[in-house]
Coordinates of C-alpha atoms and ligand atoms in Angstrom, one line a residue:
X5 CA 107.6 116.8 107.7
X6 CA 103.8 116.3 109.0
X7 CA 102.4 118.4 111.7
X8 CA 103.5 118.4 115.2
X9 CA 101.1 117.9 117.9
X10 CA 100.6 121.4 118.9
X11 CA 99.8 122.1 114.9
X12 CA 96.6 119.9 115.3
X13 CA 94.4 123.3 115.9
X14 CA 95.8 124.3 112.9
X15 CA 94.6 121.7 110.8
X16 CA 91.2 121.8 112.3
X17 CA 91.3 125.4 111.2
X18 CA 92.5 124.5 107.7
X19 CA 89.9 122.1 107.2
X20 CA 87.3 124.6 107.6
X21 CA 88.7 127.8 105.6
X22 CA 89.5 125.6 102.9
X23 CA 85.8 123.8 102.9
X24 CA 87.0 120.0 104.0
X25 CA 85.4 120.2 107.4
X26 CA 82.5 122.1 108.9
X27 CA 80.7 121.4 112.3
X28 CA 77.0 120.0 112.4
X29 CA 74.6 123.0 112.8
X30 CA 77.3 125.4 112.9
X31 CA 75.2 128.4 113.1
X32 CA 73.1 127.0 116.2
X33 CA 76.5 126.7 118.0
X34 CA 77.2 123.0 116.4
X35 CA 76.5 119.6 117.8
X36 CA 79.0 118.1 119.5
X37 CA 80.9 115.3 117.4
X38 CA 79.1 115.4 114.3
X39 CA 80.9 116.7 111.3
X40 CA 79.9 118.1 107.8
X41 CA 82.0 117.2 104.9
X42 CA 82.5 120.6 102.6
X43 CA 83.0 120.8 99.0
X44 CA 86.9 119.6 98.8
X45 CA 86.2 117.1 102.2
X46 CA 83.5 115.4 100.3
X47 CA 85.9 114.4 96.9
X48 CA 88.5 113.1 99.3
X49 CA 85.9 110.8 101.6
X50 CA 84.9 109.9 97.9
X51 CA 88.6 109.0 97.1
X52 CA 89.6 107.1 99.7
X53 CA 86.3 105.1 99.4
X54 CA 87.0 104.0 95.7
X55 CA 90.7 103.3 97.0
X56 CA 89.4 101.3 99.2
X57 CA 86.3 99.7 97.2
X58 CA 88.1 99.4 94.0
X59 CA 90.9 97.5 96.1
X60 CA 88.5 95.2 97.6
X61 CA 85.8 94.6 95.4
X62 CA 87.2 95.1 91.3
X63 CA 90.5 93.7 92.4
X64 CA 89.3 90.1 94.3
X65 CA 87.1 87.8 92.0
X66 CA 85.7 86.6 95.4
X67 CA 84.4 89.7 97.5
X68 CA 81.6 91.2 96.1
X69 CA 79.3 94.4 97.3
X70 CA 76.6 95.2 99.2
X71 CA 74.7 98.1 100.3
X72 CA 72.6 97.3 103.5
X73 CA 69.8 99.4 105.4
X74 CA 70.5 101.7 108.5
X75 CA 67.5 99.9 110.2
X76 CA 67.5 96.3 110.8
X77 CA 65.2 93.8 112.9
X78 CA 65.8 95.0 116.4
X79 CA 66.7 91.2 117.1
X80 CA 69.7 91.6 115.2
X81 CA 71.5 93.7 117.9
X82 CA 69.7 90.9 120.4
X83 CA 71.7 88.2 118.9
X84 CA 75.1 90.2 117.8
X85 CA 75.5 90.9 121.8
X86 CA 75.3 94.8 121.1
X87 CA 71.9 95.1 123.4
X88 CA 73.6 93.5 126.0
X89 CA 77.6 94.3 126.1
X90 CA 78.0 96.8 124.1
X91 CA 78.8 99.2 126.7
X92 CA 81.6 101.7 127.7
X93 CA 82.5 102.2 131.3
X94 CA 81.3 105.8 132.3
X95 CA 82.2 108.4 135.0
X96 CA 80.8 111.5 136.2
X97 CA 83.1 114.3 138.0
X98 CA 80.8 115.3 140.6
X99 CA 82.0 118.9 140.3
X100 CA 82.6 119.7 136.8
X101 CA 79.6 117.4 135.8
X102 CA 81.4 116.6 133.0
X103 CA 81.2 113.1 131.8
X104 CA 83.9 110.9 130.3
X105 CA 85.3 107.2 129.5
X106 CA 87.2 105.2 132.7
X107 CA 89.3 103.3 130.6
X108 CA 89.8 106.6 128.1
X109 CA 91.2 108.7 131.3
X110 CA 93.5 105.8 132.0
X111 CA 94.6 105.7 128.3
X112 CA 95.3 109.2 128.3
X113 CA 98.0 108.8 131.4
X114 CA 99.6 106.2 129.4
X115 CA 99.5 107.7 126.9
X116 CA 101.4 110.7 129.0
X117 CA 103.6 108.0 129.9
X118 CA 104.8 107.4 126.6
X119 CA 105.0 111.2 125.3
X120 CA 107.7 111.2 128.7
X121 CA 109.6 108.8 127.4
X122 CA 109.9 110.1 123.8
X123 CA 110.9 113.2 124.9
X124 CA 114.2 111.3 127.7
X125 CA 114.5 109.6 124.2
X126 CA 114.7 113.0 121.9
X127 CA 116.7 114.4 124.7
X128 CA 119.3 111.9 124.5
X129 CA 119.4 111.8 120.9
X130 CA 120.3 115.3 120.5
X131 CA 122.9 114.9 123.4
X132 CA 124.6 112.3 122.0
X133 CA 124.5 112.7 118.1
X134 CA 125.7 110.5 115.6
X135 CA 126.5 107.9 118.4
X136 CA 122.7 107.7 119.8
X137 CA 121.7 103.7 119.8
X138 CA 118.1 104.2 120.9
X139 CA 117.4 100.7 121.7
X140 CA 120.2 100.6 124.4
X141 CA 118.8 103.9 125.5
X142 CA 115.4 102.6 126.3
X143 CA 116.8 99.6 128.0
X144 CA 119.0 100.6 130.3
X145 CA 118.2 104.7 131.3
X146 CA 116.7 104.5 134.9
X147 CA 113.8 107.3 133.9
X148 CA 112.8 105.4 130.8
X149 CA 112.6 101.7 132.3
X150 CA 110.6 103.6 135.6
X151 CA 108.0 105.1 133.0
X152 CA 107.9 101.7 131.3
X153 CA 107.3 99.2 134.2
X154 CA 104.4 101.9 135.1
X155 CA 103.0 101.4 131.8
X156 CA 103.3 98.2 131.6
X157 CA 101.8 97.7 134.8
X158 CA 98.5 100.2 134.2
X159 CA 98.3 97.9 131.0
X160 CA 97.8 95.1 132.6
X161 CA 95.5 96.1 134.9
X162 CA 93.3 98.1 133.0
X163 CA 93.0 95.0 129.9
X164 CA 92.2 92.7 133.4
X165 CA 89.4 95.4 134.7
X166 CA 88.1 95.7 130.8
X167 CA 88.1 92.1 130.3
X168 CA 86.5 91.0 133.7
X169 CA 84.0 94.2 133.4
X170 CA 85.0 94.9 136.8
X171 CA 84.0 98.6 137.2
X172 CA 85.1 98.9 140.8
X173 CA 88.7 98.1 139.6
X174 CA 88.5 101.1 137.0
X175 CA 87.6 103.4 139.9
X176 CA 90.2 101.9 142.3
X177 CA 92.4 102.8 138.8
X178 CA 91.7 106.4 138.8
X179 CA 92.0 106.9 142.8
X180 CA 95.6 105.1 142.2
X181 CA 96.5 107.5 139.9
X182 CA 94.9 110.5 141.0
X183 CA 93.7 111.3 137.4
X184 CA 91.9 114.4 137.5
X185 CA 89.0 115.9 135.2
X186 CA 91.0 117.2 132.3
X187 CA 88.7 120.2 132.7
X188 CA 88.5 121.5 135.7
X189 CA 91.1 119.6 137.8
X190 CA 88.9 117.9 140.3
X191 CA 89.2 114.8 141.9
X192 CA 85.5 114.3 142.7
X193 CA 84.3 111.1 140.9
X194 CA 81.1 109.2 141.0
X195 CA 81.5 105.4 140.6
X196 CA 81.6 103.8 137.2
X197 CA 78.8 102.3 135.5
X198 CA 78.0 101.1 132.1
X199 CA 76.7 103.1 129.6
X200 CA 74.7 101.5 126.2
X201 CA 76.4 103.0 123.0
X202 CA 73.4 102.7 120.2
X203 CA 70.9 105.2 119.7
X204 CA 68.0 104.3 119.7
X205 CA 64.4 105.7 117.6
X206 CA 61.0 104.7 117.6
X207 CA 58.8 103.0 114.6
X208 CA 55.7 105.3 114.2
X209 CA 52.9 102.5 114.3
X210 CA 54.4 100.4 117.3
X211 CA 54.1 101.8 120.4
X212 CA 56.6 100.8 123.4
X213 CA 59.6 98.2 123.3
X214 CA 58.1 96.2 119.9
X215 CA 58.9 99.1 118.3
X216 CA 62.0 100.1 119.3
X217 CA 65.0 100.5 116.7
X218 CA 68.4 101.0 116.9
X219 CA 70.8 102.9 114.4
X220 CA 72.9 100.4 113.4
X221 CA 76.6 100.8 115.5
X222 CA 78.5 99.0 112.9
X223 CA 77.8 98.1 108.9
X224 CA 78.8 94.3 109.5
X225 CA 75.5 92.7 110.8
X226 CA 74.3 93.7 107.9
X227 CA 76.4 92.0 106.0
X228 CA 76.1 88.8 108.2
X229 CA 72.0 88.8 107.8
X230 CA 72.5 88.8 104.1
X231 CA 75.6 85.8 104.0
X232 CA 73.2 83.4 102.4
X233 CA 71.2 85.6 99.9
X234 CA 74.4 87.2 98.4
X235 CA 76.5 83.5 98.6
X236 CA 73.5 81.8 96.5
X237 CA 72.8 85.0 94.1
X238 CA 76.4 85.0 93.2
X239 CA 77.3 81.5 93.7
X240 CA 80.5 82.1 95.4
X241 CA 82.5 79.6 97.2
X242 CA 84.0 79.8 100.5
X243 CA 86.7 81.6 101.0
X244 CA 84.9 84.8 99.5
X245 CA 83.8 88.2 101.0
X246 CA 81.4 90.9 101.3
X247 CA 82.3 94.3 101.4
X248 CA 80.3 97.6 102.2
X249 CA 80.6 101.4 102.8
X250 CA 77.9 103.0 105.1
X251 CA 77.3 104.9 108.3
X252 CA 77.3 103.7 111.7
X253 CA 75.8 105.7 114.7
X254 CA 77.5 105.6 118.1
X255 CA 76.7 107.2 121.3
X256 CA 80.4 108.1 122.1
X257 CA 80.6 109.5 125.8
X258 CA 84.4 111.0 124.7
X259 CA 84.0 112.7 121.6
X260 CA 86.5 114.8 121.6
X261 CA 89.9 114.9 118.9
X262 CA 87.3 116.4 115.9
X263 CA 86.9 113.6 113.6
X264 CA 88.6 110.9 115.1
X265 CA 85.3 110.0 117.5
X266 CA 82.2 110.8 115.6
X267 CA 78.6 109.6 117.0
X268 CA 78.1 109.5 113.0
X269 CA 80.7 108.0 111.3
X270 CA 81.2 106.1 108.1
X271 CA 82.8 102.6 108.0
X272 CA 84.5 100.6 105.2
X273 CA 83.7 96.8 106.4
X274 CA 84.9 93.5 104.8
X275 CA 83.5 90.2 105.9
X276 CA 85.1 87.3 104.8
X277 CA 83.8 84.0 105.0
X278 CA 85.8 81.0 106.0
X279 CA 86.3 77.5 106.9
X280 CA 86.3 76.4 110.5
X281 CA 90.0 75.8 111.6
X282 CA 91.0 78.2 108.9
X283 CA 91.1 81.7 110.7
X284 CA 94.1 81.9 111.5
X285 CA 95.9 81.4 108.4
X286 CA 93.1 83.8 107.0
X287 CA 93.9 86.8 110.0
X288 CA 97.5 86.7 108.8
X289 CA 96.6 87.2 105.3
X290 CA 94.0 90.0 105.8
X291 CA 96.4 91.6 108.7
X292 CA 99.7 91.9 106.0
X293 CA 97.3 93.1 103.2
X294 CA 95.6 96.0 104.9
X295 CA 99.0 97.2 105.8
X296 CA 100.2 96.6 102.0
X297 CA 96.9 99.0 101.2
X298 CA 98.0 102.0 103.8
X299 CA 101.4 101.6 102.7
X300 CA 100.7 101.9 99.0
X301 CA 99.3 105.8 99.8
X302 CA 103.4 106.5 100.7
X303 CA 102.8 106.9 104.2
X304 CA 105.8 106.2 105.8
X305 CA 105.9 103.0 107.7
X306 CA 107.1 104.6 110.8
X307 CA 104.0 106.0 111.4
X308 CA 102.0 102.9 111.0
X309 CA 102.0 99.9 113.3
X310 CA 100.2 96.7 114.5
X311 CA 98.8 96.6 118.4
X312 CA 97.3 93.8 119.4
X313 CA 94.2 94.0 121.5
X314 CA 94.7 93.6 125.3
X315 CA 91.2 93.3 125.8
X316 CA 88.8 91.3 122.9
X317 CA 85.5 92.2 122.1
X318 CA 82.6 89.9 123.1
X319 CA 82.9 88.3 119.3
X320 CA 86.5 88.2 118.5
X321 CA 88.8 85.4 119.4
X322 CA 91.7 87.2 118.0
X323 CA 92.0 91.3 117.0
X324 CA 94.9 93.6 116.0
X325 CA 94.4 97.3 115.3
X326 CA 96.5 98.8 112.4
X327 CA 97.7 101.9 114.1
X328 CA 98.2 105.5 112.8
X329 CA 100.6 107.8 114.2
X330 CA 97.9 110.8 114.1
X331 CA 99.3 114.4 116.1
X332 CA 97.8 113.4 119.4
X333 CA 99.8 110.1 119.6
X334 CA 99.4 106.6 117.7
X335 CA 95.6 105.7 117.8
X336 CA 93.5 102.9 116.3
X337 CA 92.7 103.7 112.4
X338 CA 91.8 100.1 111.4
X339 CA 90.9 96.9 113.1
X340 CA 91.1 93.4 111.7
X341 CA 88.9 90.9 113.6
X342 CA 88.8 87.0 113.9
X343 CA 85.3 87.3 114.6
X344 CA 84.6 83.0 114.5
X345 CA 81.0 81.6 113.9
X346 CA 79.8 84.1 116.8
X347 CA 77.6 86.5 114.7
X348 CA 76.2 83.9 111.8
X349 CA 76.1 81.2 114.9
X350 CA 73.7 83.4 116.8
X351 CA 71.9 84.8 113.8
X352 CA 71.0 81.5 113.3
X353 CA 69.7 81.0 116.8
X354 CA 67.5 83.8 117.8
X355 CA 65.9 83.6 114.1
X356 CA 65.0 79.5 114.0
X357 CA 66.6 80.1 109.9
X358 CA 69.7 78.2 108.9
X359 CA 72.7 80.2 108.0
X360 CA 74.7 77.4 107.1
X361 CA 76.7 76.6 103.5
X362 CA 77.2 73.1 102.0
X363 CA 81.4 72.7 101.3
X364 CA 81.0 70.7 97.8
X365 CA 84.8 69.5 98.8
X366 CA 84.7 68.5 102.3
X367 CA 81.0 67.1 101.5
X368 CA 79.3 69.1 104.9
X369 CA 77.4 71.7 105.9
X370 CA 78.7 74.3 108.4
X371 CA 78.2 77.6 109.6
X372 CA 81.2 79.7 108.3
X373 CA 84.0 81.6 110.7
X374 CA 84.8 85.3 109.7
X375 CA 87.2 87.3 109.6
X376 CA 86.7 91.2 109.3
X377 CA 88.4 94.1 108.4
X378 CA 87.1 97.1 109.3
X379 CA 88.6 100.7 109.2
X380 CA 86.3 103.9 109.8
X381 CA 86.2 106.5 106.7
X382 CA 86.2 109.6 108.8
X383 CA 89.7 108.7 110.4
X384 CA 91.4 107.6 107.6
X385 CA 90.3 111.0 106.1
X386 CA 92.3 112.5 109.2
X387 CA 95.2 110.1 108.9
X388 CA 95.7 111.5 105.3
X389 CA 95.4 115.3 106.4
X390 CA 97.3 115.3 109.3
X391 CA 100.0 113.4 107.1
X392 CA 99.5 115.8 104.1
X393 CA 99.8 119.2 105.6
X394 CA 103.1 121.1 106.0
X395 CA 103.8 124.4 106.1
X396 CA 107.3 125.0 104.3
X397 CA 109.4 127.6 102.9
X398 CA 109.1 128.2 98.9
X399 CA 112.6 128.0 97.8
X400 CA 113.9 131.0 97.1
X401 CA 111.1 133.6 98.0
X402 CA 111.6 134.4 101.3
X403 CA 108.0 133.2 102.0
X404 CA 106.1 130.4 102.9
X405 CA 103.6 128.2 102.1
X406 CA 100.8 125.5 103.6
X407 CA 100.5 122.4 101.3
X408 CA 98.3 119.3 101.3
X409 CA 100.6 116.9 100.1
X410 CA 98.1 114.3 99.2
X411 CA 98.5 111.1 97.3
X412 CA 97.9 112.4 93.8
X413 CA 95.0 109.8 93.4
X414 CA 93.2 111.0 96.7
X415 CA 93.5 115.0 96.0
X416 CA 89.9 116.3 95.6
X417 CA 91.3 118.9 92.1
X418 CA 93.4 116.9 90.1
X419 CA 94.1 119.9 88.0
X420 CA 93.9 124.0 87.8
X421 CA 93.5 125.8 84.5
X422 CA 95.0 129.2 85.2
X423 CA 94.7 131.9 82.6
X424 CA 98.1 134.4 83.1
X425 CA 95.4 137.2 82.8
X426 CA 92.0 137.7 83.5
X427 CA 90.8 140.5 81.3
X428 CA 92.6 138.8 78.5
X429 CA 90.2 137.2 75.8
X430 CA 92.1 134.9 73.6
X431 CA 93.9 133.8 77.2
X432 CA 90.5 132.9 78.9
X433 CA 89.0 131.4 75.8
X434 CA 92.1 128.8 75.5
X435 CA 92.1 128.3 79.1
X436 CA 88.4 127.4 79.2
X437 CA 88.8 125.1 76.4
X438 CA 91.2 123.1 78.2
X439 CA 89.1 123.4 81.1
X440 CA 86.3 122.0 79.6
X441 CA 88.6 119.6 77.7
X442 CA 90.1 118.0 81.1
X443 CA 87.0 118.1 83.0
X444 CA 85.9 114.9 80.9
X445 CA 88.7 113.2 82.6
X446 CA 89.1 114.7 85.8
X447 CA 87.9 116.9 88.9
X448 CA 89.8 120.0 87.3
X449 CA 89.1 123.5 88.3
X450 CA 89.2 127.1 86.4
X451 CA 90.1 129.9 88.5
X452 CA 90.9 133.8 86.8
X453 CA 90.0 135.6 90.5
X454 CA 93.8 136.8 91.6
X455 CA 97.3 136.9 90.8
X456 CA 99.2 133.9 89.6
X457 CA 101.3 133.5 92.9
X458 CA 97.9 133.8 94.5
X459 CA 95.8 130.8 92.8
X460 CA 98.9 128.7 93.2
X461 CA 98.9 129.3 96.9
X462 CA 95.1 128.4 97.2
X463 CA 95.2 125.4 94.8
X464 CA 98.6 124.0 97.3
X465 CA 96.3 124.8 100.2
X466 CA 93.7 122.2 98.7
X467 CA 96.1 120.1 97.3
X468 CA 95.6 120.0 93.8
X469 CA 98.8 118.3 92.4
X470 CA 98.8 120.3 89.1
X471 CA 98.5 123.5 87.8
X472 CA 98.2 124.8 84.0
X473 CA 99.3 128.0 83.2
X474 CA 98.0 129.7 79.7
X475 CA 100.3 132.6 78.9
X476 CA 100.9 134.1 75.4
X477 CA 103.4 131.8 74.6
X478 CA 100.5 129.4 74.6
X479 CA 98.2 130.9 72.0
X480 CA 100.6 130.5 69.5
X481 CA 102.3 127.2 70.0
X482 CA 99.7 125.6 72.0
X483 CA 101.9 124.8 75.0
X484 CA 101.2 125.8 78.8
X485 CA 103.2 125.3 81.7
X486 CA 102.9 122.4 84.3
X487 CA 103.0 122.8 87.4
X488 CA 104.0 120.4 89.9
X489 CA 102.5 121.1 93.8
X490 CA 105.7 119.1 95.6
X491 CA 109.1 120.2 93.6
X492 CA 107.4 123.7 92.3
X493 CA 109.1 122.5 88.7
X494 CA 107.2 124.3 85.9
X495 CA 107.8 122.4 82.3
X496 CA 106.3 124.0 79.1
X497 CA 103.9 121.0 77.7
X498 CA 101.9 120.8 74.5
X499 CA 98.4 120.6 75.3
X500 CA 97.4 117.8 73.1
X501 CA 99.6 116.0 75.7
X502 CA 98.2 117.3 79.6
X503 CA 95.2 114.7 79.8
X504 CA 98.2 111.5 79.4
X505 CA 100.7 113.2 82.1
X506 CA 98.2 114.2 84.5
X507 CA 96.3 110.4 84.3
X508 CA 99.8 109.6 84.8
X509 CA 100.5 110.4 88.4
X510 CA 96.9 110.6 89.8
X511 CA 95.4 107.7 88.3
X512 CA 94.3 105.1 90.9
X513 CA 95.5 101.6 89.4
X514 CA 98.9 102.8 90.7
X515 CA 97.8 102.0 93.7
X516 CA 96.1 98.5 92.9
X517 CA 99.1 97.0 91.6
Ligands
GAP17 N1 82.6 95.7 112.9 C1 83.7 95.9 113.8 C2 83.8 97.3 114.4 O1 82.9 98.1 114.2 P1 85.4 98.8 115.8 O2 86.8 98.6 116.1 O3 84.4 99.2 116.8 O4 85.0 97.5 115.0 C3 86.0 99.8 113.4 O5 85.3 99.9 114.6 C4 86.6 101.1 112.9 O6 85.6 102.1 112.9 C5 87.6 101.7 113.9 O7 88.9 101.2 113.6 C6 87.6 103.2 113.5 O8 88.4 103.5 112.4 C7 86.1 103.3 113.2 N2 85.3 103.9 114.3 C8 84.8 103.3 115.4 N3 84.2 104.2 116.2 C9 84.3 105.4 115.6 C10 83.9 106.7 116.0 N4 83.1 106.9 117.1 N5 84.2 107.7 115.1 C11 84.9 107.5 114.0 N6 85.3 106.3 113.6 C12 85.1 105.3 114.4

């Protein structure tokens, strides 16, 4: 079972001792939502970017790769609409001074809302038994459909207020609802206003505006500036994509939840380019596939789920987020955008240059509609954690154990080489030649520093899937034991045959398929 929401400080903890997560700067008192990856956190980011890449880019003959700057023309954010809208609605509690989102406080009742509901829903569950039909349950209990009209109703009004930008309406939101500072309890707002999320720097040899330039908020602009140098270069044909893995910057007001909201986050972007008229057929496609590519990792599909937007960004004329089930509720993980002709349509305008492609079948030029998927590193990295840790009892022992039950093919160690004995010769000398054997193949790890029961218990904590042991049996018949992280089953192995089981389970073209 993954964590329950009050285990979330626990994984935050984990991540550290273990060398996954640390904060920024730690030893000047950190910097608020920016993260460090440690030794294990960095091979997992790593992992899950291959997944990702190799899925995208080896496995489709039509999307190919890029690797854009940070910087860009300050223009381009002129022309993608991020100078201009892309804002958050911000409020101040006049006592606390504390700053936070409008349209996150609101969220966060609803989201209270719907943690009441589950729990009239566990309730009844237990009550009832083997007899519990939870869909009659949630439509006819008075409590539930109460909590649901009021949710439904906050919904409504908050997409209008979002989608009209009618800050007044967010306050009047709050008032309604008496939502107070999460902090410090007050009531005491000051009106909401909106609040520019890029950061912005300074070139050294232009003084004033001319020389203003913005970390880039999202890697796709790049990606839309360089449509017509990569379509030519490789000579694709529409439909075909371009994918890319880089940082984004964002000056989040709420950054709170560790490394669900970053202000320095990594994104995993696909563009691809269509036909006019042909997005929707296109948004479908990309929409069932991403889910396919979360599903393939064996997270259950309970935990997953589509949510449409209730509000569309100032690009998109259609967006879905693919939501994860993380401890604190289900939040957005991924987002697949129809994004239209907006960005390569005003691209085109503000720079005078033609970002058009000639259609050898339809015998026309056109500029192309997108549509985008785009799913941020960092939280997909905290999807896979807070669905891989478990703390369970080891059969038998009387004790019990924390385990990062990772997709083989995302652990960081794919393998430990554990001599029985340290002060052993023959033992270590075997061990490290298998060591040194497997590390051509894999991220394998040798570790002599403790007690058998003891390196097993770190290596479950990092969620290496397999463990060797050498013992004396092995120096004669060159076999070791196998250890597997999930069922605990040892088998006794012959050597010449670890490099073929263990490429077995962890390779990634499992995943591909
Ligand atoms: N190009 C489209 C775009 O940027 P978005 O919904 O703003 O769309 C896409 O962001 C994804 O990037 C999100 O689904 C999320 O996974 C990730 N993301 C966005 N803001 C983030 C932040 N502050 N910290 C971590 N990840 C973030």
């Amino acid at each position: 079972m993954a964590l329950p929401i009050d285990q979330f400080k626990k994984l935050i903890a984990h991540s550290k001792e273990y060398g996954f997560i640390f904060q920024s700067s730690e030893v000047y008192d950190g910097l608020s939502a920016v993260y460090d990856y440690g030794p294990y956190g960095v091979e997992l980011k790593n992992n899950i970017k291959e997944y990702w890449w190799r899925s995208m880019v080896q496995m489709h003959d039509n999307i190919v790769g890029i690797d854009a700057a940070i910087f860009m023309h300050p223009k381009t954010w002129k022309a993608s609409g991020h100078v201009d809208a892309f804002n958050d609605p911000l409020i101040d509690n006049k006592d606390s001074k504390k700053r936070y989102r409008a349209d996150v406080l609101i969220e966060e009742y609803m989201d209270k809302l719907e943690a009441k509901i589950q729990k009239e829903v566990d309730k009844a569950a237990k009550r009832f038994g083997e007899k519990f039909d939870e869909a009659v349950f949630r439509s006819t209990n008075d409590r539930v459909l109460r909590y649901q009209e009021e949710h439904g109703r906050i919904r409504e009004r908050l997409a209008q207020a979002m989608t009209g930008g009618d800050l007044a309406e967010l306050k009047q939101i709050i008032e309604d609802l008496e939502i107070a500072d999460p902090e410090s309890g007050s009531r005491n707002w000051t009106d909401v206003r909106q609040f520019n999320l890029m950061f912005s720097t300074q070139l050294g040899n232009i003084a004033g505006e001319d020389g203003k330039l913005y970390l880039r908020p999202e890697t796709a602009q790049g990606i839309f500036v360089n449509f017509l140098n990569v379509q030519k270069t490789t000579r694709q044909k529409i439909p075909f994509g371009i994918a890319q893995i880089g940082k984004a910057f964002r000056n989040e007001i709420t950054a709170r939840q560790f490394i669900f909201r970053m202000r320095e986050f990594e994104q995993m972007e696909m563009q691809f380019f269509i036909r006019p008229g042909d997005q929707k057929k296109w948004y479908e496609h990309w929409k069932e596939a991403r889910m396919k590519w979360h599903l393939a990792l064996g997270t259950p599909a309970g935990k997953l789920r589509f949510h449409d937007h209730d509000n569309l960004a100032h690009y998109a004329d259609a967006a879905v987020d693919i939501q994860f089930e993380f401890p604190f509720g289900f939040k957005e993980l991924e987002g697949i955008h129809s994004r239209t002709d907006f960005d390569l349509g005003a691209h085109q305008e503000l720079s005078g240059k033609k970002l058009q492609y000639f259609d050898p079948e339809l015998q026309e030029n056109y500029v192309p509609y997108v549509v985008e998927t785009s799913i941020g590193c960092d939280r997909m990295f905290l999807a896979m954690m807070s669905e891989a840790l478990v703390e369970e009892e080891v059969p038998g022992s009387g004790n019990t154990r924390e385990v990062l039950k990772l997709h083989p093919a995302l652990a960081p160690i794919k393998c430990a080489i554990l001599p029985l004995k340290r002060n052993e010769g023959r033992l270590v000398g075997l061990a490290n030649d298998i060591f040194n054997d497997l590390r051509l193949s894999f991220q394998v790890q040798y570790d002599d520093t403790g007690s058998i029961g003891k390196l097993y218990r770190r290596q479950d904590a990092i969620g290496t899937p397999f463990c060797v042991t050498v013992d004396f049996e092995s120096l004669d018949g060159h076999t070791v034991t196998l250890r597997d992280r999930d069922t605990l089953e040892q088998e006794r192995v012959p050597v010449a045959r670890l490099e073929e089981i263990i490429r077995k389970r962890v390779d990634m073209k499992h995943l591909l398929i």
